[in-house]
XYZ file of C-alpha atoms in Angstrom:
228
model
C -8.636 -42.345 44.283
C -8.138 -42.468 40.550
C -4.612 -42.328 39.231
C -3.820 -39.306 36.997
C -3.790 -39.887 33.313
C -0.041 -39.871 32.632
C -0.481 -39.743 28.859
C -2.730 -36.638 29.087
C -0.306 -34.978 31.533
C 2.566 -35.615 29.100
C 0.694 -33.908 26.239
C -0.240 -30.882 28.360
C 3.340 -30.532 29.572
C 4.647 -30.631 26.006
C 2.255 -27.884 24.859
C 3.279 -25.760 27.828
C 6.993 -26.182 27.382
C 7.027 -26.040 23.545
C 4.135 -23.813 22.445
C 6.028 -22.628 19.373
C 5.541 -26.069 17.784
C 1.795 -25.782 17.651
C 1.087 -22.032 17.570
C 3.992 -19.666 17.099
C 5.567 -21.121 13.970
C 2.451 -20.695 11.725
C 1.888 -17.185 13.082
C 5.476 -16.113 12.330
C 5.264 -17.517 8.852
C 1.969 -15.664 8.249
C 3.441 -12.361 9.452
C 6.206 -12.600 6.879
C 3.967 -13.605 4.017
C 1.406 -10.876 4.610
C 4.011 -8.300 3.684
C 5.111 -10.349 0.686
C 1.588 -10.941 -0.652
C 0.628 -7.315 -0.073
C 3.635 -6.199 -2.125
C 2.841 -8.739 -4.901
C -0.825 -7.622 -5.154
C 0.333 -4.016 -5.152
C 2.696 -4.634 -8.098
C -0.004 -6.441 -10.072
C -2.526 -3.634 -9.352
C -0.026 -1.006 -10.526
C 0.534 -2.931 -13.768
C -3.220 -3.283 -14.317
C -3.616 0.409 -13.690
C -0.944 1.153 -16.327
C -2.528 -1.157 -18.909
C -6.030 0.306 -18.306
C -4.671 3.768 -18.774
C -2.884 2.877 -21.986
C -6.060 1.479 -23.567
C -8.210 4.324 -22.217
C -10.294 2.101 -19.918
C -10.971 4.635 -17.119
C -13.093 2.336 -14.962
C -10.372 -0.324 -15.100
C -7.934 2.292 -13.801
C -10.297 3.214 -10.977
C -10.828 -0.466 -10.031
C -7.120 -1.304 -9.998
C -6.380 1.877 -8.009
C -8.619 0.556 -5.251
C -6.468 -2.560 -5.037
C -3.297 -0.454 -5.079
C -4.562 1.239 -1.916
C -5.887 -1.964 -0.286
C -2.574 -3.802 -0.807
C -0.598 -0.757 0.297
C -1.744 -1.133 3.898
C -0.349 -4.644 4.532
C 2.839 -3.597 2.733
C 3.341 -0.681 5.108
C 2.376 -2.840 8.110
C 5.185 -5.179 7.047
C 7.693 -2.385 7.331
C 6.399 -1.519 10.797
C 6.493 -5.122 11.955
C 10.023 -5.867 10.749
C 11.443 -2.437 11.738
C 14.283 -2.501 14.217
C 13.650 -1.169 17.703
C 15.106 2.246 16.926
C 12.826 2.792 13.923
C 9.547 1.317 15.223
C 7.889 4.743 15.575
C 8.598 5.571 11.917
C 6.948 2.248 10.995
C 3.861 3.073 13.024
C 3.630 6.503 11.425
C 3.799 4.933 7.953
C 0.894 2.620 8.857
C -1.200 5.570 10.109
C -0.615 7.537 6.895
C -1.319 4.467 4.746
C -4.710 4.083 6.494
C -5.588 7.695 5.749
C -4.496 7.345 2.118
C -6.534 4.185 1.610
C -9.652 5.716 3.125
C -9.483 8.699 0.769
C -8.717 6.654 -2.345
C -11.454 4.096 -1.714
C -14.045 6.863 -1.308
C -12.889 8.633 -4.501
C -12.813 5.583 -6.794
C -15.834 3.776 -5.296
C -17.805 6.924 -6.091
C -16.580 6.790 -9.723
C -17.565 3.136 -10.101
C -20.987 3.636 -8.527
C -22.528 7.123 -8.319
C -20.753 8.570 -11.353
C -20.991 5.505 -13.563
C -24.561 4.475 -12.784
C -26.319 7.841 -12.632
C -26.917 10.789 -14.947
C -25.369 13.641 -12.992
C -26.327 17.255 -13.342
C -23.582 19.541 -14.628
C -22.922 20.903 -11.138
C -22.787 17.441 -9.620
C -20.475 16.223 -12.351
C -18.032 19.068 -11.690
C -17.773 17.924 -8.096
C -17.928 14.128 -8.428
C -16.676 13.141 -11.894
C -12.951 12.415 -11.726
C -12.533 13.493 -15.335
C -13.762 17.022 -14.499
C -10.768 17.598 -12.179
C -13.068 18.878 -9.428
C -13.548 17.991 -5.781
C -12.884 14.278 -5.876
C -9.935 14.722 -8.223
C -8.371 17.074 -5.668
C -9.132 14.546 -2.901
C -7.342 11.958 -4.997
C -4.221 14.169 -5.067
C -4.513 14.656 -1.322
C -4.607 10.893 -0.901
C -1.452 10.400 -2.889
C 0.209 13.191 -0.947
C -0.461 11.255 2.253
C 0.719 8.044 0.544
C 4.020 9.796 -0.163
C 4.443 10.520 3.522
C 3.747 6.873 4.322
C 6.530 5.698 1.991
C 8.951 8.268 3.387
C 8.540 6.955 6.941
C 8.614 3.352 5.694
C 11.964 4.107 4.088
C 13.320 5.173 7.459
C 12.739 1.638 8.777
C 14.738 -0.102 6.043
C 18.205 -1.207 7.121
C 20.589 -1.321 4.159
C 21.819 -4.900 4.478
C 22.346 -5.372 0.758
C 22.207 -3.433 -2.533
C 18.487 -4.118 -3.144
C 17.612 -2.749 0.313
C 19.611 0.402 -0.347
C 17.719 1.001 -3.581
C 14.432 0.354 -1.816
C 15.270 2.775 0.949
C 16.181 5.568 -1.511
C 13.095 4.930 -3.692
C 10.766 5.045 -0.695
C 12.223 8.203 0.756
C 12.504 10.048 -2.569
C 8.867 9.088 -3.270
C 8.085 11.055 -0.129
C 8.977 14.189 -2.078
C 5.787 13.766 -4.135
C 3.974 15.053 -1.049
C 4.886 18.602 -1.931
C 3.696 18.489 -5.545
C 0.491 16.579 -4.733
C -0.379 19.109 -2.050
C 0.608 22.314 -3.871
C -0.618 21.497 -7.397
C -4.385 21.553 -6.572
C -3.982 24.767 -4.576
C -2.337 26.471 -7.563
C -4.870 25.131 -10.060
C -2.301 22.929 -11.700
C -4.899 20.518 -13.025
C -8.083 21.593 -14.772
C -10.647 19.876 -16.974
C -9.429 21.931 -19.964
C -5.729 21.064 -19.378
C -4.006 19.106 -22.178
C -4.633 15.348 -21.776
C -0.975 14.453 -22.286
C 0.001 16.182 -19.034
C -2.099 13.805 -16.898
C -0.920 10.785 -18.902
C 2.701 11.814 -18.552
C 2.406 12.313 -14.772
C 0.645 9.029 -14.178
C 3.003 7.223 -16.554
C 6.016 8.464 -14.638
C 4.447 7.445 -11.308
C 3.695 3.855 -12.406
C 7.213 3.331 -13.710
C 8.549 4.701 -10.428
C 6.334 2.821 -7.997
C 6.380 -0.685 -9.606
C 10.047 -1.226 -8.575
C 9.114 -0.270 -5.017
C 6.550 -3.092 -4.908
C 9.007 -5.597 -6.344
C 11.819 -4.597 -4.008
C 9.425 -4.648 -1.075
C 8.516 -8.278 -1.888
C 12.211 -9.174 -1.947
C 12.798 -7.232 1.254
C 10.135 -9.096 3.193
C 11.198 -12.461 1.770
C 14.675 -11.880 3.277
C 13.425 -10.590 6.652
C 13.984 -12.774 9.714
C 11.395 -13.203 12.433
């Protein structure tokens, strides 16, 4: 009979006893960085959105808004992953709401960059589809940000205040949840119309970007300090 290959047996035993050396360590590192990178992209997208709005480049605002929503999902998933056992459910709820928000926002702004931009719409179609007309898709946009507010509220419940930056992050996330009420009620009360003064929309969006950018930055710092 052939003798067993001792060298091969030694390698197989090492992989069985110490799997973290070959597999677990890269995965753990990736889990941490996904939250960090998602937060970083989110911050950059918010800044691009602000700059596009200041120069009046609407399609730049739409494009950057898509990346705000796309990066928001891994950011919320980071909160769910690093949540302590007692707050795991809140983290899962934030992920579910972030997925709903992203779906709505992508549909709204992809329509602006394709159907609205590339076609000559009839007046009736423009009222429904053109974001600038404050019609159907504009109201869907507000609905999306209402759901986003719920996602941040539940994400805030997962944050343990270990240091001052985390306390600020927790408060900013949970207070941002209050935007749910205004984003839901305003369209129902006709708060935004195509003939409304332009400065109102600019002021509202300006306030939001200055509010949300610190959330992205603090989220990046939060994930960078999380332990696997």
